[in-house]
Amino acid sequence: MAEQTNREELASRYLLGGLSENEAMTLEEQILSDDEVFENLEIAEDELIDRYVRDDLSAEERRRVREMIFNSPRLAERVEIGRILTTRVPSQPAEAVRAEKKTPWWQLFLPTPQMAPAMRLVAVAPLALLLLTSVLLVLVWTRHSADAQRWARAEQQLSQLQKEIADQNAKSSGLETALTQTQQEKAEQEKLLADLQRQLAEQRGRTPSIFSFFINPGVGTRGSGDAAASLRIPPGKDELELQLNVDGGDYRQYEATLQDADLKPILKHPRLKPIRRGSRNFIPFKVAARLLRQGSYYIHVDGLTDQQVRENFNDYPFRVTK
Amino acid sequence: MSFNDPQPNDLRDKSDAKRTHNKPKWVMTQTAFDKLLSCFSLDRDEAGRQYERTRVRLFRVFEWSAVGPADELADETFNRVARRIDEGQKIDNPIAYIVGVAKIVCKEAHKKHVPVSLDEAPETRLRITPEPVEPDVRMQCFDECLEGLSSERRFLIVEYYQQERRNKIDRRLKLAERLGIPQNALRIRAHRIRMALENCITQCLEAAAGRNE
């Protein structure tokens, strides 16, 4: 502060011709080489002009300034402007001047050039705070938005998964139903199979195939019954196969008719082919067991020629006993 | 000053001697000017900038010495320096050398200076700057240029030049406090605004004079 005052005083004394030759030369070297010193002299010149136009100088100082002005049109012009400055400016209230131009609202947040660096920091603090808050808000909003989107996506995925699960459940339920149905069907089929097997077994047990009985042709007359073969039908047999001996015949087909004791036809097989088994040649005559009751029966056999002409061949009497 | 500083006797105006021996006055040549520039810097552009800056400041020094037309005295100083350099003088510190020569030129001018009665003399004998074409043109320019300043700069310059004497000092102290800056910074700031204002007014007056010619 004191140094500055000394510089100001030195500059003022220099302008008023108050320095020694050496002091002046030293200062002039600085004026030519040092920007700060030169500007300090210019400021001293401002203040000297102000004092001049305000008539604030001694007679000797005033004479000195007049000499300078006399030799310098620039200084003369500065004095004119200085006069206006001193007369014109005080008539304009500074606050009014300041209020003339409306400051845009956003400039309220900005530091003015007149402010000291520290004050600029203070002035810029609300703007910085506002910016920081805005940035934070944007960040929070962005994050919230991202979270919301993620939530929405997750909910959508969850919903989709639930739907898929429901579908799967439905399918599973359907499958279960189908499985149950299939199992039921399977059980039923198994039951049916078991029944069939049981029935088959029962049938097998009940009809151990066919009951065969070999009968030779009768040697006696019909109805005598002496030479008739006697047979006993085992219980549970549904069918009898009477194997009629046709060793003496050479027909390719036979016609056999079952007759009761009164020669009343019961069953007729029109075309029976003879079967050779070992040394025997016979024709199988199948008859339901239920058709045969206790009593005497005859099977009349005719041989069929190639021209399908019936020729009497043999009778096969037999007796059924219970 | 260094050993290269000019000696007063060597640098005195030899006009009397010239007249006696009928020698022509030395004039600046391109070669001499180039040598002068090379004293400031080997870089031509930088040398030009330093020369201009030095010339402007030397001009001010002569203005403040109040012994004669500053531009003529500044030119005379550079001519003498250039001549010495052209003649082979080695200069290590051109600024100190120029100041030394300027001091001699100043003394010579002071001797020739014929005092005038400043009470009767006009404020300036050289009116190169535009004359106001109407009594209030300068004031109009002032108002226009003041209006053209930014509100902050306008506020500062108006506030800075409010009131007088004691009130002014107090007011400037408060203004510096209000702006949170030292007083010297306020002085500098006010000075720069004032220079900008004055440049604007000068241009405004030149434009006004041009319209009236």
PDB file of N, CA and C in Angstrom, chain A residues 4 8 14-15 21 25 28 31 35 38-39 41-43 45-47 50 52 54 56 63-64 66-74 77-78 83-85 88-89 92 94-95 97-98 100-101 113-116, chain B residues 1 54 57 60-61 63-66 68 103 107 118 121-126 138 142-143 146-147 152-156 158-159 161-165 178-181 184 187-189 191-192 194 198 205:
ATOM      1  N   GLN A   4       2.703   1.516  -3.190  1.00  0.00           N
ATOM      2  CA  GLN A   4       1.834   2.032  -4.231  1.00  0.00           C
ATOM      3  C   GLN A   4       1.692   3.553  -4.104  1.00  0.00           C
ATOM      4  N   GLU A   8       2.634   6.335  -6.814  1.00  0.00           N
ATOM      5  CA  GLU A   8       1.703   7.365  -7.270  1.00  0.00           C
ATOM      6  C   GLU A   8       2.305   8.765  -7.068  1.00  0.00           C
ATOM      7  N   TYR A  14       6.810  13.523 -10.969  1.00  0.00           N
ATOM      8  CA  TYR A  14       7.490  13.515 -12.281  1.00  0.00           C
ATOM      9  C   TYR A  14       6.731  14.398 -13.278  1.00  0.00           C
ATOM     10  N   LEU A  15       5.416  14.223 -13.281  1.00  0.00           N
ATOM     11  CA  LEU A  15       4.616  14.999 -14.232  1.00  0.00           C
ATOM     12  C   LEU A  15       4.683  16.499 -13.935  1.00  0.00           C
ATOM     13  N   GLU A  21      17.203  15.099 -11.964  1.00  0.00           N
ATOM     14  CA  GLU A  21      17.494  14.598 -13.315  1.00  0.00           C
ATOM     15  C   GLU A  21      17.708  13.082 -13.309  1.00  0.00           C
ATOM     16  N   MET A  25      15.447  10.306 -15.092  1.00  0.00           N
ATOM     17  CA  MET A  25      15.995   9.390 -16.112  1.00  0.00           C
ATOM     18  C   MET A  25      15.702   7.932 -15.772  1.00  0.00           C
ATOM     19  N   GLU A  28      12.146   7.360 -16.442  1.00  0.00           N
ATOM     20  CA  GLU A  28      11.872   7.350 -17.893  1.00  0.00           C
ATOM     21  C   GLU A  28      12.288   6.013 -18.530  1.00  0.00           C
ATOM     22  N   ILE A  31       9.548   3.840 -17.703  1.00  0.00           N
ATOM     23  CA  ILE A  31       8.354   4.172 -18.513  1.00  0.00           C
ATOM     24  C   ILE A  31       8.448   3.490 -19.875  1.00  0.00           C
ATOM     25  N   ASP A  35       5.536  -1.888 -18.529  1.00  0.00           N
ATOM     26  CA  ASP A  35       4.130  -1.559 -18.830  1.00  0.00           C
ATOM     27  C   ASP A  35       3.412  -0.987 -17.604  1.00  0.00           C
ATOM     28  N   PHE A  38       4.423   2.535 -16.928  1.00  0.00           N
ATOM     29  CA  PHE A  38       3.842   3.426 -17.932  1.00  0.00           C
ATOM     30  C   PHE A  38       2.359   3.677 -17.640  1.00  0.00           C
ATOM     31  N   GLU A  39       1.649   2.619 -17.305  1.00  0.00           N
ATOM     32  CA  GLU A  39       0.225   2.789 -17.015  1.00  0.00           C
ATOM     33  C   GLU A  39       0.020   3.640 -15.762  1.00  0.00           C
ATOM     34  N   LEU A  41       1.882   6.048 -14.871  1.00  0.00           N
ATOM     35  CA  LEU A  41       2.063   7.448 -15.294  1.00  0.00           C
ATOM     36  C   LEU A  41       0.825   7.968 -16.011  1.00  0.00           C
ATOM     37  N   GLU A  42       0.217   7.084 -16.797  1.00  0.00           N
ATOM     38  CA  GLU A  42      -1.013   7.496 -17.498  1.00  0.00           C
ATOM     39  C   GLU A  42      -2.121   7.810 -16.495  1.00  0.00           C
ATOM     40  N   ILE A  43      -2.208   6.995 -15.444  1.00  0.00           N
ATOM     41  CA  ILE A  43      -3.222   7.240 -14.407  1.00  0.00           C
ATOM     42  C   ILE A  43      -2.919   8.561 -13.686  1.00  0.00           C
ATOM     43  N   GLU A  45      -1.499  10.972 -15.013  1.00  0.00           N
ATOM     44  CA  GLU A  45      -1.899  12.019 -15.966  1.00  0.00           C
ATOM     45  C   GLU A  45      -3.409  12.284 -15.858  1.00  0.00           C
ATOM     46  N   ASP A  46      -4.201  11.195 -15.759  1.00  0.00           N
ATOM     47  CA  ASP A  46      -5.655  11.349 -15.572  1.00  0.00           C
ATOM     48  C   ASP A  46      -5.940  12.238 -14.359  1.00  0.00           C
ATOM     49  N   GLU A  47      -5.294  11.877 -13.281  1.00  0.00           N
ATOM     50  CA  GLU A  47      -5.580  12.567 -12.012  1.00  0.00           C
ATOM     51  C   GLU A  47      -5.113  14.028 -12.048  1.00  0.00           C
ATOM     52  N   ASP A  50      -7.683  15.875 -13.973  1.00  0.00           N
ATOM     53  CA  ASP A  50      -8.868  16.086 -13.126  1.00  0.00           C
ATOM     54  C   ASP A  50      -8.637  17.247 -12.142  1.00  0.00           C
ATOM     55  N   TYR A  52      -6.620  19.580 -12.544  1.00  0.00           N
ATOM     56  CA  TYR A  52      -6.524  20.826 -13.327  1.00  0.00           C
ATOM     57  C   TYR A  52      -7.921  21.383 -13.630  1.00  0.00           C
ATOM     58  N   ARG A  54     -10.584  20.784 -12.149  1.00  0.00           N
ATOM     59  CA  ARG A  54     -11.312  21.105 -10.913  1.00  0.00           C
ATOM     60  C   ARG A  54     -10.651  22.291 -10.178  1.00  0.00           C
ATOM     61  N   ASP A  56      -7.714  22.381  -8.816  1.00  0.00           N
ATOM     62  CA  ASP A  56      -7.255  21.837  -7.543  1.00  0.00           C
ATOM     63  C   ASP A  56      -5.729  21.803  -7.491  1.00  0.00           C
ATOM     64  N   ARG A  63       0.603  26.043 -13.808  1.00  0.00           N
ATOM     65  CA  ARG A  63       1.408  26.582 -14.910  1.00  0.00           C
ATOM     66  C   ARG A  63       2.097  25.436 -15.666  1.00  0.00           C
ATOM     67  N   ARG A  64       2.570  24.492 -14.896  1.00  0.00           N
ATOM     68  CA  ARG A  64       3.251  23.326 -15.496  1.00  0.00           C
ATOM     69  C   ARG A  64       2.288  22.560 -16.405  1.00  0.00           C
ATOM     70  N   ARG A  66      -0.369  23.635 -17.800  1.00  0.00           N
ATOM     71  CA  ARG A  66      -0.703  24.470 -18.965  1.00  0.00           C
ATOM     72  C   ARG A  66       0.396  24.403 -20.019  1.00  0.00           C
ATOM     73  N   GLU A  67       1.667  24.311 -19.540  1.00  0.00           N
ATOM     74  CA  GLU A  67       2.781  24.159 -20.489  1.00  0.00           C
ATOM     75  C   GLU A  67       2.646  22.837 -21.254  1.00  0.00           C
ATOM     76  N   MET A  68       2.292  21.829 -20.518  1.00  0.00           N
ATOM     77  CA  MET A  68       2.116  20.512 -21.176  1.00  0.00           C
ATOM     78  C   MET A  68       0.972  20.569 -22.194  1.00  0.00           C
ATOM     79  N   ILE A  69      -0.116  21.151 -21.766  1.00  0.00           N
ATOM     80  CA  ILE A  69      -1.288  21.232 -22.651  1.00  0.00           C
ATOM     81  C   ILE A  69      -0.960  22.086 -23.883  1.00  0.00           C
ATOM     82  N   PHE A  70      -0.193  23.116 -23.670  1.00  0.00           N
ATOM     83  CA  PHE A  70       0.160  24.025 -24.758  1.00  0.00           C
ATOM     84  C   PHE A  70       0.923  23.312 -25.872  1.00  0.00           C
ATOM     85  N   ASN A  71       1.772  22.371 -25.451  1.00  0.00           N
ATOM     86  CA  ASN A  71       2.590  21.639 -26.421  1.00  0.00           C
ATOM     87  C   ASN A  71       1.956  20.334 -26.909  1.00  0.00           C
ATOM     88  N   SER A  72       0.792  19.957 -26.391  1.00  0.00           N
ATOM     89  CA  SER A  72       0.219  18.643 -26.745  1.00  0.00           C
ATOM     90  C   SER A  72      -1.277  18.728 -27.041  1.00  0.00           C
ATOM     91  N   PRO A  73      -1.610  18.624 -28.306  1.00  0.00           N
ATOM     92  CA  PRO A  73      -3.051  18.607 -28.638  1.00  0.00           C
ATOM     93  C   PRO A  73      -3.796  17.453 -27.953  1.00  0.00           C
ATOM     94  N   ARG A  74      -3.085  16.349 -27.775  1.00  0.00           N
ATOM     95  CA  ARG A  74      -3.719  15.202 -27.117  1.00  0.00           C
ATOM     96  C   ARG A  74      -4.136  15.562 -25.704  1.00  0.00           C
ATOM     97  N   GLU A  77      -7.056  17.900 -25.662  1.00  0.00           N
ATOM     98  CA  GLU A  77      -8.330  17.196 -25.881  1.00  0.00           C
ATOM     99  C   GLU A  77      -8.751  16.452 -24.614  1.00  0.00           C
ATOM    100  N   ARG A  78      -7.788  15.863 -23.949  1.00  0.00           N
ATOM    101  CA  ARG A  78      -8.093  15.136 -22.707  1.00  0.00           C
ATOM    102  C   ARG A  78      -8.662  16.100 -21.648  1.00  0.00           C
ATOM    103  N   ARG A  83     -13.139  17.909 -18.505  1.00  0.00           N
ATOM    104  CA  ARG A  83     -14.101  18.929 -18.040  1.00  0.00           C
ATOM    105  C   ARG A  83     -15.534  18.376 -18.116  1.00  0.00           C
ATOM    106  N   ILE A  84     -15.785  17.718 -19.225  1.00  0.00           N
ATOM    107  CA  ILE A  84     -17.140  17.129 -19.370  1.00  0.00           C
ATOM    108  C   ILE A  84     -17.357  16.075 -18.286  1.00  0.00           C
ATOM    109  N   LEU A  85     -16.312  15.291 -18.101  1.00  0.00           N
ATOM    110  CA  LEU A  85     -16.420  14.196 -17.111  1.00  0.00           C
ATOM    111  C   LEU A  85     -16.737  14.743 -15.724  1.00  0.00           C
ATOM    112  N   ARG A  88     -20.351  16.545 -16.135  1.00  0.00           N
ATOM    113  CA  ARG A  88     -21.470  15.747 -16.632  1.00  0.00           C
ATOM    114  C   ARG A  88     -21.773  14.541 -15.727  1.00  0.00           C
ATOM    115  N   VAL A  89     -20.736  13.903 -15.331  1.00  0.00           N
ATOM    116  CA  VAL A  89     -20.935  12.643 -14.582  1.00  0.00           C
ATOM    117  C   VAL A  89     -21.651  12.842 -13.256  1.00  0.00           C
ATOM    118  N   GLN A  92     -25.274  12.594 -13.180  1.00  0.00           N
ATOM    119  CA  GLN A  92     -25.944  11.306 -13.431  1.00  0.00           C
ATOM    120  C   GLN A  92     -25.763  10.412 -12.210  1.00  0.00           C
ATOM    121  N   ALA A  94     -25.213   7.543 -10.051  1.00  0.00           N
ATOM    122  CA  ALA A  94     -24.635   6.252 -10.444  1.00  0.00           C
ATOM    123  C   ALA A  94     -25.643   5.132 -10.394  1.00  0.00           C
ATOM    124  N   GLU A  95     -26.484   5.162  -9.356  1.00  0.00           N
ATOM    125  CA  GLU A  95     -27.471   4.085  -9.214  1.00  0.00           C
ATOM    126  C   GLU A  95     -28.454   4.119 -10.371  1.00  0.00           C
ATOM    127  N   VAL A  97     -27.819   5.356 -13.329  1.00  0.00           N
ATOM    128  CA  VAL A  97     -27.099   4.881 -14.516  1.00  0.00           C
ATOM    129  C   VAL A  97     -27.060   3.369 -14.520  1.00  0.00           C
ATOM    130  N   ARG A  98     -26.835   2.840 -13.344  1.00  0.00           N
ATOM    131  CA  ARG A  98     -26.733   1.381 -13.258  1.00  0.00           C
ATOM    132  C   ARG A  98     -28.069   0.732 -13.568  1.00  0.00           C
ATOM    133  N   GLU A 100     -30.331   1.906 -15.490  1.00  0.00           N
ATOM    134  CA  GLU A 100     -30.839   2.216 -16.827  1.00  0.00           C
ATOM    135  C   GLU A 100     -31.016   0.963 -17.664  1.00  0.00           C
ATOM    136  N   LYS A 101     -29.966   0.248 -17.700  1.00  0.00           N
ATOM    137  CA  LYS A 101     -30.022  -0.968 -18.516  1.00  0.00           C
ATOM    138  C   LYS A 101     -30.456  -2.110 -17.638  1.00  0.00           C
ATOM    139  N   PRO A 113     -17.246  -7.737 -14.050  1.00  0.00           N
ATOM    140  CA  PRO A 113     -15.807  -7.476 -14.144  1.00  0.00           C
ATOM    141  C   PRO A 113     -15.295  -6.643 -12.984  1.00  0.00           C
ATOM    142  N   GLN A 114     -16.203  -5.903 -12.338  1.00  0.00           N
ATOM    143  CA  GLN A 114     -15.730  -5.058 -11.242  1.00  0.00           C
ATOM    144  C   GLN A 114     -15.419  -5.858 -10.002  1.00  0.00           C
ATOM    145  N   MET A 115     -15.904  -7.030  -9.953  1.00  0.00           N
ATOM    146  CA  MET A 115     -15.745  -7.811  -8.726  1.00  0.00           C
ATOM    147  C   MET A 115     -14.319  -8.338  -8.573  1.00  0.00           C
ATOM    148  N   ALA A 116     -13.923  -8.428  -7.314  1.00  0.00           N
ATOM    149  CA  ALA A 116     -12.621  -9.037  -7.021  1.00  0.00           C
ATOM    150  C   ALA A 116     -12.736 -10.529  -7.259  1.00  0.00           C
TER     151      ALA A 116
ATOM    152  N   MET B   1      23.658   3.328 -16.093  1.00  0.00           N
ATOM    153  CA  MET B   1      23.849   3.227 -17.547  1.00  0.00           C
ATOM    154  C   MET B   1      25.088   2.395 -17.871  1.00  0.00           C
ATOM    155  N   THR B  54       8.138   1.868 -27.890  1.00  0.00           N
ATOM    156  CA  THR B  54       9.111   2.815 -27.341  1.00  0.00           C
ATOM    157  C   THR B  54       8.835   4.237 -27.851  1.00  0.00           C
ATOM    158  N   ARG B  57       5.853   5.811 -26.074  1.00  0.00           N
ATOM    159  CA  ARG B  57       6.171   6.178 -24.697  1.00  0.00           C
ATOM    160  C   ARG B  57       7.154   7.369 -24.648  1.00  0.00           C
ATOM    161  N   ARG B  60       5.255  10.414 -25.087  1.00  0.00           N
ATOM    162  CA  ARG B  60       4.617  10.835 -23.837  1.00  0.00           C
ATOM    163  C   ARG B  60       5.619  11.548 -22.921  1.00  0.00           C
ATOM    164  N   VAL B  61       6.814  10.980 -22.873  1.00  0.00           N
ATOM    165  CA  VAL B  61       7.842  11.588 -22.010  1.00  0.00           C
ATOM    166  C   VAL B  61       8.083  13.038 -22.436  1.00  0.00           C
ATOM    167  N   GLU B  63       5.920  14.892 -24.048  1.00  0.00           N
ATOM    168  CA  GLU B  63       4.715  15.656 -23.713  1.00  0.00           C
ATOM    169  C   GLU B  63       4.768  16.130 -22.274  1.00  0.00           C
ATOM    170  N   TRP B  64       5.169  15.188 -21.415  1.00  0.00           N
ATOM    171  CA  TRP B  64       5.183  15.509 -19.986  1.00  0.00           C
ATOM    172  C   TRP B  64       6.321  16.482 -19.634  1.00  0.00           C
ATOM    173  N   SER B  65       7.380  16.502 -20.467  1.00  0.00           N
ATOM    174  CA  SER B  65       8.491  17.435 -20.200  1.00  0.00           C
ATOM    175  C   SER B  65       8.099  18.873 -20.580  1.00  0.00           C
ATOM    176  N   ALA B  66       7.144  18.992 -21.473  1.00  0.00           N
ATOM    177  CA  ALA B  66       6.562  20.285 -21.824  1.00  0.00           C
ATOM    178  C   ALA B  66       7.582  21.292 -22.357  1.00  0.00           C
ATOM    179  N   GLY B  68       8.369  21.278 -25.843  1.00  0.00           N
ATOM    180  CA  GLY B  68       8.153  21.513 -27.266  1.00  0.00           C
ATOM    181  C   GLY B  68       7.272  20.427 -27.848  1.00  0.00           C
ATOM    182  N   LYS B 103      17.174  12.752 -23.192  1.00  0.00           N
ATOM    183  CA  LYS B 103      17.447  13.776 -22.175  1.00  0.00           C
ATOM    184  C   LYS B 103      18.228  14.943 -22.782  1.00  0.00           C
ATOM    185  N   LYS B 107      17.007  18.750 -23.203  1.00  0.00           N
ATOM    186  CA  LYS B 107      17.742  19.913 -22.683  1.00  0.00           C
ATOM    187  C   LYS B 107      17.923  20.968 -23.774  1.00  0.00           C
ATOM    188  N   LEU B 118       1.353  32.077 -20.529  1.00  0.00           N
ATOM    189  CA  LEU B 118       0.279  31.070 -20.610  1.00  0.00           C
ATOM    190  C   LEU B 118      -1.063  31.632 -20.177  1.00  0.00           C
ATOM    191  N   ALA B 121      -2.038  32.757 -23.559  1.00  0.00           N
ATOM    192  CA  ALA B 121      -1.966  31.777 -24.652  1.00  0.00           C
ATOM    193  C   ALA B 121      -3.174  30.842 -24.648  1.00  0.00           C
ATOM    194  N   PRO B 122      -3.499  30.319 -25.828  1.00  0.00           N
ATOM    195  CA  PRO B 122      -4.541  29.290 -25.852  1.00  0.00           C
ATOM    196  C   PRO B 122      -4.015  28.019 -25.167  1.00  0.00           C
ATOM    197  N   GLU B 123      -4.909  27.137 -24.869  1.00  0.00           N
ATOM    198  CA  GLU B 123      -4.471  25.939 -24.134  1.00  0.00           C
ATOM    199  C   GLU B 123      -3.559  25.072 -24.964  1.00  0.00           C
ATOM    200  N   THR B 124      -3.707  25.093 -26.256  1.00  0.00           N
ATOM    201  CA  THR B 124      -2.784  24.335 -27.107  1.00  0.00           C
ATOM    202  C   THR B 124      -2.485  25.133 -28.356  1.00  0.00           C
ATOM    203  N   ARG B 125      -1.241  24.984 -28.816  1.00  0.00           N
ATOM    204  CA  ARG B 125      -0.863  25.734 -30.018  1.00  0.00           C
ATOM    205  C   ARG B 125      -1.071  24.881 -31.268  1.00  0.00           C
ATOM    206  N   LEU B 126      -1.232  23.606 -31.075  1.00  0.00           N
ATOM    207  CA  LEU B 126      -1.416  22.704 -32.226  1.00  0.00           C
ATOM    208  C   LEU B 126      -2.766  22.009 -32.119  1.00  0.00           C
ATOM    209  N   ARG B 138     -19.101  17.642 -28.634  1.00  0.00           N
ATOM    210  CA  ARG B 138     -18.265  16.813 -27.753  1.00  0.00           C
ATOM    211  C   ARG B 138     -19.110  16.190 -26.630  1.00  0.00           C
ATOM    212  N   PHE B 142     -19.785  12.474 -25.889  1.00  0.00           N
ATOM    213  CA  PHE B 142     -19.554  11.932 -24.544  1.00  0.00           C
ATOM    214  C   PHE B 142     -20.755  11.088 -24.096  1.00  0.00           C
ATOM    215  N   ASP B 143     -21.938  11.652 -24.278  1.00  0.00           N
ATOM    216  CA  ASP B 143     -23.151  10.935 -23.849  1.00  0.00           C
ATOM    217  C   ASP B 143     -23.322   9.628 -24.623  1.00  0.00           C
ATOM    218  N   LEU B 146     -20.645   7.181 -23.473  1.00  0.00           N
ATOM    219  CA  LEU B 146     -20.943   6.690 -22.126  1.00  0.00           C
ATOM    220  C   LEU B 146     -22.073   5.657 -22.184  1.00  0.00           C
ATOM    221  N   GLU B 147     -23.045   5.962 -23.012  1.00  0.00           N
ATOM    222  CA  GLU B 147     -24.175   5.040 -23.184  1.00  0.00           C
ATOM    223  C   GLU B 147     -23.714   3.722 -23.800  1.00  0.00           C
ATOM    224  N   GLU B 152     -21.843  -2.280 -16.349  1.00  0.00           N
ATOM    225  CA  GLU B 152     -20.890  -2.375 -15.257  1.00  0.00           C
ATOM    226  C   GLU B 152     -19.800  -1.304 -15.389  1.00  0.00           C
ATOM    227  N   ARG B 153     -19.303  -1.165 -16.606  1.00  0.00           N
ATOM    228  CA  ARG B 153     -18.240  -0.184 -16.833  1.00  0.00           C
ATOM    229  C   ARG B 153     -18.785   1.236 -16.652  1.00  0.00           C
ATOM    230  N   ARG B 154     -20.000   1.432 -17.116  1.00  0.00           N
ATOM    231  CA  ARG B 154     -20.610   2.759 -16.973  1.00  0.00           C
ATOM    232  C   ARG B 154     -20.806   3.088 -15.483  1.00  0.00           C
ATOM    233  N   PHE B 155     -21.291   2.082 -14.777  1.00  0.00           N
ATOM    234  CA  PHE B 155     -21.503   2.293 -13.340  1.00  0.00           C
ATOM    235  C   PHE B 155     -20.193   2.670 -12.656  1.00  0.00           C
ATOM    236  N   LEU B 156     -19.154   1.945 -13.008  1.00  0.00           N
ATOM    237  CA  LEU B 156     -17.868   2.183 -12.341  1.00  0.00           C
ATOM    238  C   LEU B 156     -17.343   3.584 -12.650  1.00  0.00           C
ATOM    239  N   VAL B 158     -18.912   6.272 -13.688  1.00  0.00           N
ATOM    240  CA  VAL B 158     -19.764   7.325 -13.119  1.00  0.00           C
ATOM    241  C   VAL B 158     -19.562   7.414 -11.613  1.00  0.00           C
ATOM    242  N   GLU B 159     -19.544   6.263 -10.984  1.00  0.00           N
ATOM    243  CA  GLU B 159     -19.362   6.225  -9.538  1.00  0.00           C
ATOM    244  C   GLU B 159     -17.969   6.752  -9.161  1.00  0.00           C
ATOM    245  N   TYR B 161     -16.176   8.978 -10.640  1.00  0.00           N
ATOM    246  CA  TYR B 161     -16.010  10.430 -10.779  1.00  0.00           C
ATOM    247  C   TYR B 161     -17.096  11.236 -10.077  1.00  0.00           C
ATOM    248  N   GLN B 162     -17.809  10.613  -9.175  1.00  0.00           N
ATOM    249  CA  GLN B 162     -18.804  11.325  -8.385  1.00  0.00           C
ATOM    250  C   GLN B 162     -18.117  12.193  -7.329  1.00  0.00           C
ATOM    251  N   GLN B 163     -18.757  13.268  -7.007  1.00  0.00           N
ATOM    252  CA  GLN B 163     -18.350  14.135  -5.890  1.00  0.00           C
ATOM    253  C   GLN B 163     -16.931  14.699  -6.056  1.00  0.00           C
ATOM    254  N   GLU B 164     -16.530  15.395  -5.084  1.00  0.00           N
ATOM    255  CA  GLU B 164     -15.226  16.056  -5.155  1.00  0.00           C
ATOM    256  C   GLU B 164     -14.469  15.894  -3.847  1.00  0.00           C
ATOM    257  N   ARG B 165     -13.178  16.098  -3.947  1.00  0.00           N
ATOM    258  CA  ARG B 165     -12.264  16.112  -2.798  1.00  0.00           C
ATOM    259  C   ARG B 165     -12.524  14.976  -1.804  1.00  0.00           C
ATOM    260  N   ARG B 178     -16.858  -2.223  -2.106  1.00  0.00           N
ATOM    261  CA  ARG B 178     -18.070  -2.825  -2.671  1.00  0.00           C
ATOM    262  C   ARG B 178     -17.715  -3.833  -3.767  1.00  0.00           C
ATOM    263  N   LEU B 179     -16.720  -3.461  -4.561  1.00  0.00           N
ATOM    264  CA  LEU B 179     -16.319  -4.368  -5.641  1.00  0.00           C
ATOM    265  C   LEU B 179     -15.350  -5.442  -5.152  1.00  0.00           C
ATOM    266  N   GLY B 180     -14.882  -5.273  -3.940  1.00  0.00           N
ATOM    267  CA  GLY B 180     -13.980  -6.266  -3.373  1.00  0.00           C
ATOM    268  C   GLY B 180     -12.605  -6.251  -4.011  1.00  0.00           C
ATOM    269  N   ILE B 181     -12.150  -5.076  -4.389  1.00  0.00           N
ATOM    270  CA  ILE B 181     -10.828  -4.965  -5.030  1.00  0.00           C
ATOM    271  C   ILE B 181     -10.016  -3.888  -4.319  1.00  0.00           C
ATOM    272  N   ASN B 184      -5.898   0.417  -5.756  1.00  0.00           N
ATOM    273  CA  ASN B 184      -5.083   0.582  -6.961  1.00  0.00           C
ATOM    274  C   ASN B 184      -5.716  -0.117  -8.161  1.00  0.00           C
ATOM    275  N   ARG B 187      -8.302   2.105  -9.440  1.00  0.00           N
ATOM    276  CA  ARG B 187      -7.706   3.198 -10.233  1.00  0.00           C
ATOM    277  C   ARG B 187      -7.412   2.720 -11.649  1.00  0.00           C
ATOM    278  N   ILE B 188      -6.798   1.554 -11.719  1.00  0.00           N
ATOM    279  CA  ILE B 188      -6.420   1.012 -13.035  1.00  0.00           C
ATOM    280  C   ILE B 188      -7.671   0.752 -13.873  1.00  0.00           C
ATOM    281  N   ARG B 189      -8.668   0.160 -13.213  1.00  0.00           N
ATOM    282  CA  ARG B 189      -9.900  -0.172 -13.938  1.00  0.00           C
ATOM    283  C   ARG B 189     -10.587   1.110 -14.446  1.00  0.00           C
ATOM    284  N   HIS B 191      -9.176   3.937 -15.014  1.00  0.00           N
ATOM    285  CA  HIS B 191      -8.331   4.539 -16.061  1.00  0.00           C
ATOM    286  C   HIS B 191      -8.584   3.872 -17.422  1.00  0.00           C
ATOM    287  N   ARG B 192      -8.661   2.548 -17.406  1.00  0.00           N
ATOM    288  CA  ARG B 192      -8.859   1.836 -18.684  1.00  0.00           C
ATOM    289  C   ARG B 192     -10.223   2.153 -19.286  1.00  0.00           C
ATOM    290  N   ARG B 194     -11.817   4.911 -18.766  1.00  0.00           N
ATOM    291  CA  ARG B 194     -11.738   6.306 -19.214  1.00  0.00           C
ATOM    292  C   ARG B 194     -11.028   6.409 -20.562  1.00  0.00           C
ATOM    293  N   GLU B 198     -12.547   7.923 -23.903  1.00  0.00           N
ATOM    294  CA  GLU B 198     -11.922   9.034 -24.637  1.00  0.00           C
ATOM    295  C   GLU B 198     -11.629   8.653 -26.091  1.00  0.00           C
ATOM    296  N   LEU B 205     -15.874  12.542 -32.582  1.00  0.00           N
ATOM    297  CA  LEU B 205     -15.622  13.914 -33.023  1.00  0.00           C
ATOM    298  C   LEU B 205     -15.064  13.941 -34.446  1.00  0.00           C
TER     299      LEU B 205
END
